[in-house]
Amino acid sequence: MNKLNYFTQLKALMRKEVQQILRDKQLLFLLFFMPILQLFIYGFALSPEVDRLRLGVVDHASSTVSRALTAALVVNDVFELKESGGRDAALAALVRDGALDAGLIIPADLERRYRAGLKTNVQVFIDGVDANSAGIAAGYVSQILASFNRNLSSGSQESREIISPQISFAYNPGLISSWFFVPGVIALVLNLVSTLVSSAALVREKDSGTLEQLLMTPVSSKQILLAKIVPLAALLMITVAVALLVSVLVFHVPFRGNLLLFLFVSFLAVLVGISIGIALAAYSENQRQSLLTSFFINLPVIQLSGAIAPMESMPEFFQYLSYLDPLRYYVICVRALLLKGGGFSEIWIEVLSLSVYAFVLLSLSSSRFRKQLK
Amino acid sequence: MKKVLAQIGKEIAQFRRDKLTLALAFFLPFVALLLYGYATRLESKNILVAVKNFDTGSLSRDYIDTLFATGQLQAAPFRGSGVDIMEPLDKDGVKAAIVIPPEFSRKVSRRERAQVQVVIDACDVNNARVVKNCIIASTNYFLRSKDLQTTRNLISPQVRLWFNPGRDEALYVAPGAIAVILWIFPCLLAALAMAREKEQGTILQLYASSLSSFELIAGKTIAYTLIALMQAALIISASFLLFGLRFVGDITVFFLSLVLFLYSAVAFGVFAGTRATTQSAAVQIVATTGFTTALLLSGFLYPLRNITYPLSLISNVLPARYFVSAARNAFVRGSDFGSQLYIPVSIAIAAFVLYMAASKILRRMQLKG
């Protein structure tokens, strides 16, 4: 076969592929609307903020000091004052029923003991079901009480202890939680969209029997597959661009790294997704089967990648398991490139691992798919 | 009634025939429980912190020991000279760097102020806060134990965490995971079953039969609610075994809510199935509208109060949101019967609305007479 002919055929096949995808509303939805939708929901719904906890106060002292204490807890929005029921038992019941997040009981002799210079304990109880928020809230209570005591004894706002840690936050000084989730969602959505669209594009030909017709034509199975992969990869890179634009324009996530490197790792991630899609198509008879099987793969791939819950918090076993997850490397790369501004020297291990995964998965899945064609 | 029973029998027979559907019904929910229950944790333990100590005295060493005493923070080697405090971040997974200045011990023992520099990697906002709180609490403890405090703490809080004093995150994640899983999978199965009738054209036979749309949907929803109850039995008993969950509160509200919740999940699936023309379209509708909302807007991972305004409205009408509360109340809080009645009532309203919506769509398509 002469070379010119080869490329003419390939071009014709690719044109057919692009037209077919652009005609399919379901695939268009996945490619361009899904990333926007998912970024919006994840970005606006997920937030680990610990504030506006519903606090009920039973103030048996009802004195100047006790009222100042309540005010100190509420002033910076960590707590929000709610109806307490007035009695200790009622307050406890409200917390038990989930109507309040925390309770404060101030003993009657607070003012008297305070004037006499005696130490007084106030009772604070926090709903510990959400272990993470409760731990942070408990820390806040101690800090608020410590500064309250300092203010009481010195009368000034800014009296400091002998050792004062000067704490600053790197990469995300405003502690904006969406900055953590948005890079993760870019990875998550790219994985979902690339596997679903590519498996649909391939299995559709099988399902409708047009694959046999294609095989009757002079084109080789290699050309068929190549003509599937190239347009898909190109369209999925547009998905990447859409996701990046939404992240930067809507969520104001900084882009501190190298854009070319970002596009390169995204391209690798797209190839990984397409490989999974090809494998799904190779093992499925119809679209229903490939779509349902994709749940069995995408659920663990996403859960173990650290896209949503931080990788470092996972139990050790799952952290090791995540080395098998190609998405893990992409998540690390995206966070590093967007937030930390790292270059190749910081993330070369991840880039290398991702390249290996992309190469191995693509070769395995395409040889499996081509074997079926023969 | 007989027609409905016959329908239920047919649905269950069809369900049992397909291996992939069976795996989707019982195997994948179990895998999901393992992944959510074991691998989803918000707070890191053993966070690596690098300390550079320019001081030679013993007080700084005691201070460093205090920082690592609780076990939440773990010491890591400080790479770099210490001039640039940012340098060790990101190397070997270090999440925070601390620099203790020269003369620290001398200054502190003379009760002069000494500054300690801390920088925390704040990409993960939540754990950045955990590290900050940890350092402040350890510093205050150190000052107290060395009698270095400048003020007397006349009022001190006795903080207790109720229901979960050991701050075991499994008690938070597992009940939420039960709710999310028991929403997604029953919903998916019902949507597939409904869309299959449409895809294969068998729905035309049903339209032409004497079965009313009401009976048709009753048969489908009851059959899949029975299957969902089996899924619930599997998932709940697995979480008893794996995560040590126990019933601590009133179980009547929980079981009432459970049945209504499963029914509403199935009704949502049937509704999605009636809207879709193919099974793959049905799966996609369920995955985008059911899966994402149950996972993100139900309070499963992060507190409900943090959901931003227009999205929080959607959260209010989600049955999963109410069932997450019901599960946490029953397994962890041990809430009273009376205070939780709003949960089954809200879920019942959602189930009713979904049922009516699905049967209305079908009725429009049915042959008259």
XYZ file of C-alpha atoms in Angstrom:
743
model
C 0.000 0.000 0.000
C 1.465 3.373 -0.811
C 1.956 5.927 1.871
C -0.251 8.615 0.367
C -3.158 6.259 0.202
C -2.634 5.314 3.844
C -2.966 8.881 5.027
C -5.915 9.682 2.785
C -7.745 6.730 4.263
C -6.782 7.745 7.761
C -7.983 11.292 7.161
C -11.311 10.097 5.831
C -11.793 7.808 8.809
C -10.951 10.595 11.228
C -13.389 12.963 9.582
C -16.105 10.362 9.909
C -15.200 9.877 13.578
C -15.344 13.582 14.443
C -18.671 13.978 12.638
C -20.136 11.005 14.456
C -19.080 12.282 17.860
C -20.248 15.846 17.199
C -23.646 14.534 16.090
C -24.149 12.541 19.269
C -25.794 14.728 21.907
C -24.946 12.334 24.708
C -21.227 12.418 23.879
C -21.229 16.184 23.406
C -22.819 16.544 26.829
C -20.075 14.397 28.315
C -17.245 16.160 26.519
C -18.105 19.786 27.124
C -20.904 20.154 29.625
C -19.956 17.477 32.150
C -16.649 19.131 33.195
C -18.424 22.444 33.803
C -21.244 20.799 35.754
C -18.951 18.658 37.894
C -16.568 21.521 38.647
C -19.459 23.703 39.754
C -21.020 21.078 42.006
C -17.773 19.877 43.552
C -16.305 23.351 43.838
C -19.319 24.885 45.544
C -20.473 21.887 47.559
C -17.284 20.565 49.114
C -15.852 22.618 51.902
C -14.223 21.467 55.121
C -14.736 24.896 56.705
C -15.327 24.748 60.458
C -17.521 27.726 61.228
C -21.075 28.629 62.160
C -21.325 25.655 64.507
C -24.666 25.843 66.300
C -23.906 26.559 69.943
C -26.350 26.492 72.833
C -25.359 28.213 76.074
C -26.795 27.619 79.529
C -25.455 30.512 81.554
C -26.099 29.842 85.260
C -23.953 32.823 86.237
C -25.474 35.383 83.889
C -22.889 37.954 84.877
C -20.634 40.371 82.992
C -17.799 37.857 82.719
C -20.022 35.000 81.555
C -21.702 37.157 78.920
C -18.288 38.331 77.711
C -17.227 34.691 77.486
C -20.219 33.780 75.313
C -19.581 36.809 73.122
C -15.935 35.811 72.685
C -16.971 32.411 71.361
C -19.449 33.846 68.908
C -17.519 36.908 67.713
C -15.429 35.326 64.953
C -18.168 33.168 63.473
C -16.786 29.853 64.658
C -19.953 29.487 66.699
C -23.440 30.778 66.136
C -25.667 31.270 69.149
C -28.871 29.211 69.090
C -31.744 28.496 71.480
C -30.443 26.254 74.267
C -33.590 25.184 76.078
C -32.430 26.937 79.240
C -31.578 23.852 81.281
C -28.581 21.495 81.232
C -30.727 18.482 80.345
C -32.537 20.295 77.546
C -29.231 21.468 76.076
C -27.838 17.928 76.187
C -30.946 16.588 74.444
C -30.628 19.166 71.660
C -27.066 18.089 70.972
C -28.068 14.415 71.091
C -30.809 15.008 68.532
C -28.412 16.761 66.206
C -30.198 20.108 66.549
C -27.072 21.737 68.030
C -23.400 21.090 67.332
C -22.031 22.232 70.668
C -23.083 23.219 74.161
C -21.558 25.475 76.808
C -22.529 25.344 80.478
C -21.291 28.161 82.704
C -21.502 27.446 86.448
C -23.366 29.866 88.772
C -20.325 30.732 90.878
C -18.166 31.927 87.945
C -18.260 35.621 88.835
C -17.666 35.029 92.572
C -14.708 32.700 91.958
C -13.306 35.031 89.338
C -13.335 37.969 91.761
C -11.650 35.784 94.371
C -8.975 34.828 91.802
C -9.968 31.167 91.796
C -9.877 28.921 88.758
C -13.226 27.894 87.243
C -14.047 25.206 84.735
C -16.727 25.771 82.154
C -18.166 22.727 80.429
C -18.043 22.543 76.663
C -19.336 19.578 74.745
C -19.121 19.157 71.014
C -20.945 16.687 68.782
C -18.081 14.372 67.837
C -19.796 12.480 65.004
C -17.892 14.553 62.471
C -14.577 13.698 64.086
C -12.560 16.027 61.897
C -14.659 19.181 62.396
C -15.077 18.413 66.091
C -11.310 18.192 66.579
C -10.749 21.537 64.900
C -13.634 23.115 66.819
C -12.187 21.850 70.118
C -8.889 23.489 69.189
C -10.683 26.761 68.479
C -12.437 26.663 71.871
C -9.127 26.340 73.696
C -7.573 29.131 71.649
C -10.547 31.444 72.154
C -10.534 30.796 75.903
C -6.763 31.358 76.100
C -7.004 34.747 74.442
C -10.078 35.551 76.560
C -8.020 34.926 79.697
C -5.206 37.089 78.385
C -7.634 39.913 77.710
C -9.168 39.576 81.175
C -5.833 39.787 82.960
C -4.140 42.462 80.882
C -7.089 44.317 79.487
C -5.341 44.665 76.147
C -6.141 42.802 72.962
C -2.596 42.002 71.939
C -0.859 40.551 74.935
C 1.267 37.658 73.787
C 2.825 34.605 75.339
C 6.574 34.092 75.661
C 6.690 31.657 72.773
C 4.555 32.743 69.879
C 4.690 30.634 66.749
C 4.492 32.847 63.654
C 2.380 30.633 61.424
C 2.036 31.288 57.722
C 0.345 29.222 55.051
C 2.179 28.407 51.847
C 0.568 28.076 48.378
C -2.917 28.948 49.612
C -2.581 31.712 52.195
C -6.308 32.514 52.142
C -7.156 28.882 52.982
C -9.642 28.696 50.106
C -10.910 25.146 50.149
C -11.979 25.015 46.496
C -8.315 25.389 45.543
C -7.780 21.917 46.917
C -10.816 20.289 45.289
C -10.781 21.922 41.856
C -7.505 20.330 40.641
C -8.814 16.998 41.925
C -12.066 17.424 40.036
C -10.203 18.261 36.813
C -8.543 14.858 37.134
C -11.734 13.081 38.157
C -13.833 14.498 35.355
C -11.156 13.910 32.745
C -10.954 10.273 33.780
C -14.748 9.864 33.657
C -15.254 11.647 30.362
C -12.338 10.038 28.531
C -13.255 6.476 29.516
C -16.961 6.926 28.792
C -16.622 8.765 25.486
C -13.953 6.486 24.049
C -15.699 3.284 25.077
C -18.952 4.618 23.622
C -17.294 5.611 20.340
C -15.771 2.160 19.932
C -18.516 -0.077 21.211
C -21.110 1.745 19.134
C -19.543 0.358 15.958
C -19.626 -3.105 17.467
C -23.180 -2.712 18.686
C -24.583 -1.507 15.384
C -22.483 -3.887 13.308
C -20.735 -1.115 11.359
C -17.396 -2.410 12.599
C -17.716 -5.416 10.287
C -18.468 -3.117 7.393
C -15.352 -1.100 8.200
C -13.280 -4.261 8.245
C -14.517 -5.176 4.770
C -13.011 -1.958 3.425
C -9.296 -1.858 2.516
C -8.346 -0.060 5.757
C -6.298 -1.956 8.337
C -7.353 -2.523 11.928
C -4.489 -0.294 12.971
C -5.901 2.550 10.901
C -9.347 2.046 12.362
C -8.024 2.291 15.887
C -5.694 5.200 15.128
C -8.560 7.078 13.489
C -10.526 6.576 16.713
C -7.784 7.602 19.103
C -6.492 10.781 17.435
C -9.810 12.683 17.178
C -10.803 11.528 20.661
C -7.531 12.753 22.130
C -7.951 16.086 20.359
C -11.520 16.544 21.596
C -10.546 15.526 25.118
C -7.798 18.136 25.124
C -10.578 20.674 24.540
C -12.281 19.200 27.600
C -9.062 19.837 29.529
C -8.997 23.435 28.320
C -12.653 23.968 29.303
C -11.985 22.536 32.761
C -8.900 24.692 33.226
C -10.746 27.823 32.119
C -13.611 27.188 34.555
C -11.114 26.580 37.362
C -9.240 29.792 36.736
C -12.156 32.059 35.804
C -14.849 30.834 38.212
C -12.835 29.538 41.158
C -9.823 31.850 40.721
C -7.477 28.950 41.207
C -3.986 30.231 40.443
C -2.003 28.735 37.615
C 1.562 28.961 38.819
C 3.292 26.258 36.837
C 4.280 25.604 33.278
C 1.333 25.490 30.859
C 3.133 23.228 28.387
C 3.937 20.710 31.087
C 0.305 20.825 32.218
C -0.888 20.132 28.675
C 1.606 17.300 28.371
C 0.547 15.518 31.589
C -3.091 16.101 30.663
C -2.422 14.488 27.306
C -0.943 11.488 29.109
C -4.003 11.312 31.351
C -6.235 11.477 28.275
C -4.318 8.551 26.758
C -4.763 6.560 29.976
C -8.499 7.295 29.907
C -8.783 6.333 26.242
C -6.921 3.075 26.951
C -9.384 2.187 29.689
C -12.185 3.049 27.262
C -10.711 0.807 24.559
C -10.343 -2.040 27.052
C -13.964 -1.603 28.155
C -15.079 -1.688 24.530
C -12.957 -4.743 23.798
C -14.525 -6.750 26.585
C -18.130 -5.607 26.064
C -20.765 -6.619 23.573
C -22.819 -3.445 23.771
C -22.904 0.047 25.187
C -24.903 -0.964 28.236
C -22.331 -3.544 29.223
C -19.343 -1.225 28.748
C -21.047 1.566 30.664
C -21.899 -0.685 33.600
C -18.447 -2.253 33.631
C -16.949 1.236 33.735
C -18.413 1.660 37.234
C -16.273 -1.225 38.456
C -13.150 0.511 37.199
C -13.839 4.209 37.669
C -15.069 3.964 41.256
C -11.792 2.572 42.671
C -9.662 4.630 40.270
C -11.271 7.857 41.480
C -11.486 6.907 45.148
C -7.830 5.899 45.386
C -6.458 8.842 43.417
C -6.648 11.387 46.216
C -8.800 13.657 44.052
C -11.412 14.244 46.756
C -10.139 13.004 50.102
C -6.463 13.788 50.653
C -4.066 10.965 49.840
C -2.063 11.510 53.037
C -5.101 10.770 55.197
C -5.703 7.330 53.747
C -4.646 4.299 55.759
C -1.216 3.049 54.717
C -2.514 0.015 52.847
C -4.621 2.172 50.549
C -1.755 4.595 50.034
C 0.331 1.719 48.681
C -2.605 0.492 46.624
C -2.888 3.942 45.057
C 0.511 3.515 43.375
C -1.357 1.190 41.022
C -3.780 3.987 40.170
C -2.616 6.075 37.182
C -4.945 8.904 38.172
C -3.003 9.374 41.413
C 0.004 10.710 39.473
C -2.117 13.078 37.443
C -3.813 14.476 40.565
C -0.407 15.165 42.115
C 0.817 16.833 38.912
C -2.244 19.069 38.542
C -2.094 20.235 42.175
C 1.628 20.896 41.899
C 1.317 22.778 38.606
C -1.677 24.868 39.583
C -1.017 25.654 43.229
C 2.668 25.176 43.858
C 4.127 26.353 40.592
C 6.503 23.442 40.508
C 8.333 22.530 37.339
C 9.523 19.284 35.866
C 12.169 18.831 38.564
C 9.513 18.601 41.300
C 7.167 16.198 39.579
C 9.366 14.195 37.218
C 8.656 10.927 39.057
C 4.912 11.420 38.583
C 5.295 12.479 34.946
C 7.465 9.445 34.274
C 5.069 7.041 36.033
C 2.126 8.493 34.148
C 3.980 8.113 30.822
C 4.733 4.473 31.603
C 1.083 3.830 32.495
C -0.123 5.595 29.350
C 2.245 3.615 27.125
C 1.583 0.218 28.723
C -2.193 0.616 28.962
C -2.519 1.943 25.432
C -0.452 -0.910 23.939
C -2.292 -3.572 25.942
C -5.771 -2.299 25.226
C -5.199 -1.637 21.528
C -3.626 -5.033 20.915
C -6.563 -6.608 22.728
C -9.035 -4.649 20.619
C -7.241 -5.419 17.346
C -7.077 -9.110 18.189
C -10.864 -9.056 18.324
C -11.063 -7.574 14.866
C -9.191 -10.430 13.247
C -53.346 -6.621 43.067
C -52.745 -9.938 41.338
C -51.385 -8.046 38.326
C -48.943 -6.193 40.551
C -47.758 -9.453 42.133
C -47.225 -11.015 38.724
C -45.191 -7.989 37.702
C -43.040 -8.291 40.827
C -42.374 -11.948 40.021
C -41.392 -11.123 36.454
C -39.048 -8.302 37.505
C -37.199 -10.457 40.029
C -36.846 -13.312 37.540
C -35.371 -10.910 34.972
C -33.070 -9.390 37.554
C -31.637 -12.762 38.595
C -30.818 -13.770 35.038
C -28.107 -11.198 34.284
C -24.715 -11.715 35.951
C -23.533 -8.148 35.375
C -26.666 -6.782 37.025
C -26.196 -9.111 39.983
C -22.596 -7.939 40.399
C -23.824 -4.361 40.181
C -26.390 -5.083 42.863
C -24.277 -6.917 45.413
C -20.578 -6.905 44.587
C -19.984 -3.275 43.629
C -21.873 -1.836 46.637
C -19.647 -3.935 48.861
C -16.491 -2.686 47.106
C -17.819 0.855 47.394
C -18.359 0.349 51.134
C -14.759 -0.807 51.531
C -13.412 2.118 49.501
C -15.492 4.781 51.202
C -15.337 3.251 54.659
C -11.621 2.496 54.797
C -9.970 4.814 52.300
C -11.914 8.035 52.851
C -10.400 9.956 55.719
C -10.340 13.710 56.061
C -7.765 14.155 58.781
C -4.192 12.994 58.375
C -2.332 11.188 61.109
C 1.472 11.256 61.265
C 1.815 14.518 59.370
C 5.474 15.027 58.509
C 6.995 18.182 59.957
C 10.621 19.259 59.531
C 12.225 21.254 62.338
C 15.428 23.285 62.107
C 16.801 24.102 65.512
C 19.375 26.923 65.587
C 19.301 26.933 69.361
C 21.680 24.917 71.497
C 19.849 24.957 74.817
C 17.703 22.274 76.371
C 14.435 24.234 76.342
C 14.246 24.120 72.554
C 14.738 20.354 72.620
C 11.968 20.016 75.213
C 9.770 22.222 73.044
C 10.364 20.034 69.997
C 9.586 16.913 72.036
C 6.285 18.478 73.079
C 5.383 19.209 69.454
C 5.704 15.566 68.513
C 4.316 14.165 71.771
C 0.700 13.704 70.632
C 1.662 11.622 67.604
C -0.348 13.684 65.125
C 2.853 15.301 63.895
C 5.902 13.279 62.999
C 9.468 14.508 62.757
C 11.119 14.525 59.343
C 14.647 15.598 58.368
C 14.955 19.292 57.486
C 16.428 19.500 53.997
C 18.210 22.771 53.386
C 20.124 25.319 55.378
C 17.146 26.751 57.212
C 17.599 30.201 55.713
C 14.693 29.592 53.360
C 11.922 28.106 55.470
C 9.970 27.053 52.361
C 12.775 24.834 51.144
C 11.905 21.576 52.936
C 8.219 21.694 51.942
C 7.264 19.093 49.337
C 10.414 17.078 49.889
C 9.762 13.564 51.205
C 6.131 14.544 51.831
C 6.935 17.249 54.403
C 3.801 19.321 55.113
C 5.175 21.934 57.494
C 8.514 23.443 58.440
C 9.470 24.993 61.767
C 12.544 27.137 62.457
C 13.626 27.764 66.040
C 15.913 30.804 66.303
C 19.287 30.897 68.069
C 19.108 32.106 71.665
C 15.652 30.526 72.013
C 16.431 28.796 75.316
C 18.260 31.752 76.776
C 15.465 34.153 75.897
C 12.725 31.876 77.163
C 14.470 31.157 80.440
C 14.778 34.913 80.967
C 11.081 35.170 80.152
C 11.737 37.268 77.082
C 9.675 36.688 73.986
C 11.005 34.215 71.443
C 9.545 33.819 68.003
C 9.228 30.471 66.288
C 8.677 30.492 62.532
C 6.216 28.047 61.047
C 5.132 27.554 57.465
C 2.412 25.074 56.559
C 1.567 23.644 53.134
C -2.022 24.842 52.765
C -3.041 23.079 49.558
C -5.143 20.792 51.717
C -6.875 23.485 53.749
C -8.341 21.094 56.284
C -5.082 19.471 57.300
C -3.332 22.842 57.279
C -5.786 23.835 60.031
C -5.137 20.578 61.860
C -1.391 21.283 61.856
C -1.895 24.869 63.003
C -4.147 23.852 65.891
C -1.736 21.137 66.852
C 1.243 23.519 67.030
C -0.687 26.119 69.019
C -2.030 23.524 71.461
C 1.419 21.987 71.971
C 2.965 25.426 72.503
C 0.363 26.305 75.129
C 0.882 22.970 76.822
C 4.640 23.541 76.848
C 4.216 26.991 78.408
C 1.891 25.589 81.059
C 4.133 22.665 81.905
C 7.219 24.887 82.253
C 5.253 27.481 84.190
C 6.039 30.120 81.583
C 2.584 31.518 81.075
C 2.266 35.261 81.354
C -1.381 35.081 82.334
C -3.312 32.862 84.679
C -6.058 30.880 83.060
C -8.830 31.688 85.481
C -11.477 30.251 83.203
C -10.621 27.038 81.491
C -12.820 24.941 79.245
C -13.410 21.286 79.889
C -13.987 20.189 76.346
C -15.580 16.834 75.742
C -16.471 15.287 72.440
C -19.735 13.442 72.648
C -20.678 10.185 70.910
C -17.223 9.732 69.451
C -14.668 10.672 72.104
C -11.848 8.821 70.334
C -12.525 10.845 67.164
C -12.770 7.698 65.099
C -13.494 8.920 61.583
C -15.022 5.574 60.594
C -18.005 6.450 62.795
C -18.523 9.517 60.628
C -17.765 8.077 57.206
C -19.391 4.634 57.455
C -23.003 5.714 58.241
C -22.759 8.303 55.478
C -21.369 5.719 53.069
C -24.297 3.387 53.856
C -26.697 6.156 52.875
C -24.869 7.092 49.672
C -24.478 3.470 48.528
C -28.100 2.605 49.296
C -29.153 5.547 47.185
C -26.937 5.010 44.145
C -27.283 1.292 43.492
C -31.035 0.694 43.983
C -31.601 3.758 41.845
C -29.304 2.486 39.093
C -30.895 -0.972 38.977
C -34.422 0.402 38.763
C -33.452 2.855 36.017
C -31.877 0.034 34.005
C -34.956 -2.154 34.357
C -37.295 0.605 33.267
C -35.137 1.700 30.344
C -34.744 -1.916 29.216
C -38.483 -2.166 28.635
C -38.291 0.931 26.474
C -35.114 -0.053 24.653
C -36.382 -3.523 23.826
C -39.827 -2.266 22.972
C -41.552 -4.511 25.509
C -43.041 -1.395 27.044
C -45.418 -1.190 24.083
C -46.880 -4.520 25.136
C -47.315 -3.125 28.628
C -48.960 0.015 27.269
C -51.365 -2.067 25.259
C -52.143 -4.422 28.164
C -54.816 -3.818 30.754
C -52.140 -2.835 33.270
C -52.567 0.768 34.401
C -49.514 3.020 34.660
C -50.104 3.085 38.395
C -49.975 -0.718 38.632
C -47.020 -0.931 36.280
C -44.956 1.394 38.423
C -46.163 -0.222 41.637
C -44.925 -3.595 40.390
C -41.555 -2.240 39.351
C -40.933 -0.160 42.450
C -42.011 -2.885 44.880
C -39.843 -5.499 43.161
C -36.782 -3.271 43.221
C -37.442 -2.126 46.768
C -37.348 -5.794 47.810
C -33.999 -6.158 46.061
C -32.823 -2.911 47.680
C -33.756 -4.316 51.096
C -31.447 -7.244 50.442
C -28.699 -4.795 49.472
C -29.373 -2.872 52.671
C -29.118 -6.044 54.755
C -25.770 -6.851 53.140
C -24.319 -3.357 53.448
C -25.500 -2.729 57.000
C -24.348 -6.078 58.338
C -21.008 -5.642 56.564
C -20.515 -2.281 58.245
C -21.383 -3.833 61.612
C -18.632 -6.377 61.072
C -16.038 -4.137 59.432
C -16.491 -0.778 61.120
C -17.957 -1.853 64.437
C -21.159 0.109 63.972
C -23.960 -0.674 66.440
C -27.475 0.579 66.904
C -27.277 3.030 69.758
C -30.549 4.840 69.411
C -34.132 4.361 68.529
C -34.303 1.852 65.702
C -37.962 2.261 64.715
C -37.320 5.622 63.065
C -34.244 4.239 61.366
C -36.053 1.262 59.842
C -39.046 3.325 58.847
C -36.710 5.817 57.177
C -34.732 2.998 55.564
C -37.757 1.471 53.822
C -39.008 4.859 52.641
C -35.520 5.858 51.547
C -35.000 2.719 49.482
C -38.432 3.175 47.976
C -37.619 6.768 47.019
C -34.301 5.672 45.468
C -36.136 3.091 43.371
C -38.838 5.593 42.424
C -36.155 8.038 41.306
C -34.570 5.283 39.225
C -37.904 4.398 37.592
C -38.497 8.086 36.918
C -35.051 8.417 35.287
C -35.764 5.246 33.315
C -39.005 6.647 31.927
C -37.182 9.763 30.759
C -34.429 7.849 28.965
C -34.806 6.047 25.652
C -31.866 3.682 26.072
C -30.303 1.933 29.027
C -27.023 3.772 28.595
C -28.842 7.097 28.622
C -30.626 6.002 31.808
C -27.310 5.137 33.447
C -25.976 8.527 32.487
C -28.972 10.377 33.898
C -28.655 8.479 37.161
C -24.887 8.953 37.298
C -24.986 12.703 36.744
C -28.100 13.620 38.710
C -28.238 10.852 41.319
C -24.661 9.870 42.025
C -23.109 13.326 42.197
C -25.862 14.880 44.278
C -25.958 12.013 46.772
C -22.207 12.087 47.125
C -21.759 15.837 47.380
C -24.968 17.410 48.630
C -25.912 14.934 51.344
C -23.400 15.942 54.004
C -21.554 12.659 53.562
C -18.063 14.173 53.485
C -18.305 17.707 54.762
C -20.874 19.508 56.917
C -24.122 20.486 55.196
C -23.864 24.068 56.414
C -20.849 24.585 54.114
C -22.759 24.041 50.873
C -22.992 27.331 48.974
C -26.407 28.947 48.528
C -28.181 27.855 45.369
C -26.809 24.342 45.744
C -27.977 24.145 49.337
C -31.556 24.380 48.054
C -31.082 21.181 46.066
C -29.587 19.556 49.114
C -32.792 20.253 51.049
C -34.931 18.105 48.770
C -32.543 15.154 48.585
C -33.714 12.051 50.446
C -30.058 11.027 50.857
C -29.424 14.083 52.963
C -32.107 13.067 55.441
C -31.033 9.461 55.492
C -27.410 10.405 56.233
C -28.765 12.105 59.378
C -30.968 9.117 60.200
C -27.985 6.749 59.936
C -25.737 8.937 62.078
C -28.489 9.381 64.659
C -29.130 5.645 64.852
C -25.517 4.430 64.794
C -23.629 7.165 66.615
C -25.750 9.791 68.354
C -28.552 7.667 69.735
C -31.204 10.317 69.210
C -34.757 10.242 70.546
C -37.706 8.946 68.579
C -39.695 12.174 68.607
C -36.968 14.524 67.468
C -36.332 12.575 64.269
C -39.815 12.187 62.884
C -39.139 14.902 60.334
C -36.725 12.479 58.606
C -39.173 9.755 57.503
C -41.784 12.416 56.742
C -39.437 14.318 54.407
C -38.316 11.134 52.678
C -41.924 9.996 52.274
C -42.840 13.267 50.574
C -39.903 12.897 48.170
C -40.884 9.281 47.421
C -44.484 10.285 46.740
C -43.489 13.107 44.391
C -41.121 10.851 42.439
C -43.737 8.109 42.176
C -46.371 10.499 40.867
C -43.920 12.037 38.387
C -42.988 8.640 36.967
C -46.567 7.412 36.665
C -47.647 10.677 35.063
C -45.054 10.343 32.327
C -46.104 6.764 31.651
C -49.793 7.599 31.625
C -49.232 10.113 28.866
C -47.776 7.397 26.697
C -50.374 4.765 27.446
C -53.141 3.817 25.049
C -56.530 5.158 26.071
C -59.457 2.878 26.891
